[in-house]
């Protein structure tokens, strides 16, 4: 049964949620599912803003038909040519053969790479700042390359001041009735998942995010409608733009320590617990310890973006660094994390290069500041280790508390 929702007088949400999906992009756990948003604008001309993932095709097509209420479709605007939003372009062209596909050069070349249909007669190419008049509504196009694919563009509705933002401002969240974040407890329910979405989907492209934000600053925005999760209106727009500014610039939100450990038998964990206790005694709040072996990397990456001070506690493993720790660090570096304060704990029983490998990853002084002396544990923590752990805690606490002044 169709399930369409009114967003404004003449704009309808025609998307749906997939709550059976375990891993978004076959990588990121989406515990509550995720929505694929799509919108119909009913004006003198009709427009469909993106399609959806193949998992919800049937409901989506019913929704589009219901929203159009017997009218034909004049335009399909393709903000992002990724299959989770494009799986139904061919079917839309089959159903509405006259529809104009609005996109840019890369949109159409990606379309041709993904899908066999020759739809070239339907192409309606647009460039930056082009406008598409639908009647009362006029859509103005802004190219926002690499947020997070090269062909990504956004459109701004001059009439209702709505930004159709493609994947930007999305969230790992379904639509549970409420179409807007403002109708939900944002801090409790959304922020962490909006951050985890940003970090893992867009995090690598901070520079492009900042340049997109600069372009968007030309618009007065009353509503943001992303392709995943609820939209934004009211005071949350300013807040979200601020978060994107922070995340795009790789600025930490929490002046505190994130302690990441990989431990086979618990001794490295023991060292981390002792360090964390000493940090707390010195007045550091909101310390977080994460066992990287049992935490999905997408959550670890989100925390790495959040915290100012990162402690990597890794063990020697087959003469190198514990593999999961190696993966965590490589992934964080690939996301272009920078401007973090880094400290190390290494545990080993007979020898290996865990410490050197970790130090090597963070050797770029323009990108990272090393705090304190690395602590080296030999199999288990002993009395003699307490002094170096305390010194490391002193150095980390000083770097955090100094900044807070
Ligand atoms: C499969 C395996 C390989 C290991 N390889 C090394 C190694 O090459 N060099 C070393 O010093 N310790 C090695 N260790 C020992 C770990 O570093 C050891 O687990 C650690 O010192 C104790 O810390 P934990 O209790 O946190 O695991 C290895 C342990 C395992 C299980
Ligand atoms: Fe995408
Ligand atoms: Fe997407």
CSV table of N, CA, C and O in Angstrom, one decimal, residues 129-175:
chain,number,residue,atom,x,y,z
A,129,UNK,N,24.6,26.8,-11.3
A,129,UNK,CA,23.7,28.0,-11.3
A,129,UNK,C,22.6,28.0,-12.3
A,129,UNK,O,21.9,28.9,-12.4
A,130,UNK,N,22.5,26.9,-13.1
A,130,UNK,CA,21.4,26.8,-14.0
A,130,UNK,C,20.1,26.7,-13.2
A,130,UNK,O,20.1,26.2,-12.0
A,131,UNK,N,19.0,27.2,-13.7
A,131,UNK,CA,17.7,27.2,-13.0
A,131,UNK,C,16.7,26.4,-13.9
A,131,UNK,O,16.8,26.4,-15.1
A,132,UNK,N,15.9,25.7,-13.2
A,132,UNK,CA,14.8,24.9,-13.9
A,132,UNK,C,13.5,25.4,-13.3
A,132,UNK,O,13.2,25.2,-12.1
A,133,UNK,N,12.7,26.0,-14.2
A,133,UNK,CA,11.4,26.5,-13.7
A,133,UNK,C,10.3,25.5,-13.9
A,133,UNK,O,10.1,24.9,-14.9
A,134,UNK,N,9.6,25.3,-12.7
A,134,UNK,CA,8.6,24.3,-12.8
A,134,UNK,C,7.2,24.9,-12.7
A,134,UNK,O,6.2,24.3,-12.7
A,135,UNK,N,7.2,26.3,-12.6
A,135,UNK,CA,5.9,27.0,-12.4
A,135,UNK,C,6.1,27.9,-11.2
A,135,UNK,O,6.9,28.9,-11.3
A,136,UNK,N,5.5,27.6,-10.1
A,136,UNK,CA,5.8,28.4,-8.9
A,136,UNK,C,7.2,28.1,-8.3
A,136,UNK,O,7.9,29.0,-7.8
A,137,UNK,N,7.6,26.9,-8.5
A,137,UNK,CA,9.0,26.5,-8.0
A,137,UNK,C,10.0,26.7,-9.1
A,137,UNK,O,9.8,26.4,-10.2
A,138,UNK,N,11.2,27.1,-8.6
A,138,UNK,CA,12.3,27.2,-9.5
A,138,UNK,C,13.5,26.5,-8.8
A,138,UNK,O,13.8,26.8,-7.6
A,139,UNK,N,14.1,25.5,-9.4
A,139,UNK,CA,15.2,24.8,-8.8
A,139,UNK,C,16.5,25.4,-9.4
A,139,UNK,O,16.7,25.5,-10.6
A,140,UNK,N,17.4,25.7,-8.4
A,140,UNK,CA,18.7,26.3,-8.9
A,140,UNK,C,19.8,25.2,-8.5
A,140,UNK,O,19.8,24.7,-7.4
A,141,UNK,N,20.6,24.9,-9.4
A,141,UNK,CA,21.6,23.8,-9.2
A,141,UNK,C,22.9,24.2,-8.8
A,141,UNK,O,23.5,25.2,-9.3
A,142,UNK,N,23.5,23.5,-7.8
A,142,UNK,CA,24.8,23.8,-7.3
A,142,UNK,C,25.6,22.5,-7.5
A,142,UNK,O,25.2,21.5,-7.0
A,143,UNK,N,26.8,22.6,-8.1
A,143,UNK,CA,27.6,21.4,-8.2
A,143,UNK,C,28.4,21.3,-6.9
A,143,UNK,O,29.1,22.2,-6.5
A,144,UNK,N,28.4,20.1,-6.3
A,144,UNK,CA,29.1,19.8,-5.1
A,144,UNK,C,29.9,18.6,-5.2
A,144,UNK,O,29.7,17.6,-4.6
A,145,UNK,N,30.9,18.6,-6.2
A,145,UNK,CA,31.7,17.4,-6.5
A,145,UNK,C,32.4,16.8,-5.3
A,145,UNK,O,32.8,17.5,-4.4
A,146,UNK,N,32.4,15.5,-5.3
A,146,UNK,CA,33.0,14.7,-4.2
A,146,UNK,C,32.5,14.9,-2.8
A,146,UNK,O,33.2,14.7,-1.8
A,147,UNK,N,31.2,15.2,-2.8
A,147,UNK,CA,30.5,15.1,-1.5
A,147,UNK,C,29.4,14.0,-1.7
A,147,UNK,O,28.2,14.3,-1.8
A,148,UNK,N,29.7,12.8,-1.9
A,148,UNK,CA,30.9,12.1,-1.8
A,148,UNK,C,31.4,11.5,-3.1
A,148,UNK,O,32.4,10.7,-3.2
A,149,UNK,N,30.6,11.7,-4.2
A,149,UNK,CA,31.0,11.2,-5.5
A,149,UNK,C,31.2,12.4,-6.4
A,149,UNK,O,30.7,13.5,-6.1
A,150,UNK,N,31.9,12.2,-7.6
A,150,UNK,CA,32.2,13.4,-8.4
A,150,UNK,C,31.1,14.1,-9.0
A,150,UNK,O,31.2,15.3,-9.3
A,151,UNK,N,30.0,13.4,-9.3
A,151,UNK,CA,28.9,14.0,-10.1
A,151,UNK,C,27.8,14.6,-9.2
A,151,UNK,O,26.8,15.2,-9.7
A,152,UNK,N,28.0,14.6,-7.9
A,152,UNK,CA,27.0,15.1,-6.9
A,152,UNK,C,26.6,16.5,-7.1
A,152,UNK,O,27.5,17.4,-7.3
A,153,UNK,N,25.4,16.8,-7.2
A,153,UNK,CA,24.9,18.2,-7.2
A,153,UNK,C,23.7,18.3,-6.3
A,153,UNK,O,23.1,17.3,-5.8
A,154,UNK,N,23.4,19.6,-5.9
A,154,UNK,CA,22.3,19.8,-5.0
A,154,UNK,C,21.4,20.8,-5.7
A,154,UNK,O,21.8,21.5,-6.6
A,155,UNK,N,20.1,20.8,-5.3
A,155,UNK,CA,19.3,21.8,-5.9
A,155,UNK,C,18.6,22.6,-4.8
A,155,UNK,O,18.3,22.0,-3.7
A,156,UNK,N,18.3,23.8,-5.0
A,156,UNK,CA,17.7,24.7,-4.1
A,156,UNK,C,16.4,25.3,-4.7
A,156,UNK,O,16.4,25.8,-5.8
A,157,UNK,N,15.4,25.1,-3.9
A,157,UNK,CA,14.1,25.5,-4.4
A,157,UNK,C,13.9,27.0,-4.0
A,157,UNK,O,13.7,27.3,-2.8
A,158,UNK,N,13.9,27.9,-4.9
A,158,UNK,CA,13.8,29.3,-4.6
A,158,UNK,C,12.5,29.7,-3.9
A,158,UNK,O,12.4,30.6,-3.1
A,159,UNK,N,11.4,28.9,-4.2
A,159,UNK,CA,10.1,29.3,-3.6
A,159,UNK,C,10.1,28.9,-2.1
A,159,UNK,O,9.8,29.8,-1.3
A,160,UNK,N,10.3,27.7,-1.8
A,160,UNK,CA,10.2,27.2,-0.4
A,160,UNK,C,11.5,27.2,0.4
A,160,UNK,O,11.6,26.8,1.5
A,161,UNK,N,12.6,27.7,-0.3
A,161,UNK,CA,13.9,27.7,0.4
A,161,UNK,C,14.4,26.3,0.9
A,161,UNK,O,14.8,26.2,2.0
A,162,UNK,N,14.1,25.4,0.0
A,162,UNK,CA,14.5,24.0,0.4
A,162,UNK,C,15.8,23.6,-0.3
A,162,UNK,O,15.9,23.8,-1.5
A,163,UNK,N,16.7,23.0,0.5
A,163,UNK,CA,17.9,22.4,-0.1
A,163,UNK,C,17.7,20.9,-0.3
A,163,UNK,O,17.5,20.2,0.7
A,164,UNK,N,17.7,20.5,-1.5
A,164,UNK,CA,17.8,19.0,-1.7
A,164,UNK,C,19.3,18.7,-1.8
A,164,UNK,O,20.0,19.0,-2.7
A,165,UNK,N,19.8,18.0,-0.7
A,165,UNK,CA,21.2,18.0,-0.5
A,165,UNK,C,21.9,16.7,-0.9
A,165,UNK,O,23.1,16.5,-0.5
A,166,UNK,N,21.3,15.8,-1.6
A,166,UNK,CA,21.9,14.6,-2.0
A,166,UNK,C,22.3,13.8,-0.7
A,166,UNK,O,21.5,13.8,0.3
A,167,UNK,N,23.4,13.1,-0.7
A,167,UNK,CA,23.8,12.3,0.5
A,167,UNK,C,24.3,13.2,1.7
A,167,UNK,O,24.3,12.7,2.8
A,168,UNK,N,24.7,14.4,1.4
A,168,UNK,CA,25.1,15.3,2.5
A,168,UNK,C,24.0,15.5,3.5
A,168,UNK,O,22.8,15.6,3.1
A,169,UNK,N,24.3,15.6,4.7
A,169,UNK,CA,23.3,15.7,5.8
A,169,UNK,C,22.4,14.5,6.0
A,169,UNK,O,21.4,14.5,6.7
A,170,UNK,N,22.9,13.4,5.4
A,170,UNK,CA,22.1,12.1,5.6
A,170,UNK,C,22.5,11.5,6.9
A,170,UNK,O,23.3,12.0,7.7
A,171,UNK,N,21.8,10.4,7.2
A,171,UNK,CA,21.9,9.8,8.5
A,171,UNK,C,21.6,8.3,8.4
A,171,UNK,O,20.8,7.9,7.5
A,172,UNK,N,22.3,7.5,9.2
A,172,UNK,CA,21.9,6.0,9.2
A,172,UNK,C,20.6,5.9,10.0
A,172,UNK,O,20.6,5.5,11.2
A,173,UNK,N,19.5,6.3,9.4
A,173,UNK,CA,18.2,6.2,10.1
A,173,UNK,C,17.1,6.0,9.1
A,173,UNK,O,17.1,6.5,8.0
A,174,UNK,N,16.1,5.2,9.6
A,174,UNK,CA,14.9,5.1,8.8
A,174,UNK,C,14.0,6.3,9.0
A,174,UNK,O,14.3,7.2,9.8
A,175,UNK,N,12.9,6.3,8.3
A,175,UNK,CA,11.9,7.3,8.6
A,175,UNK,C,10.8,6.6,9.4
A,175,UNK,O,10.1,5.7,8.9
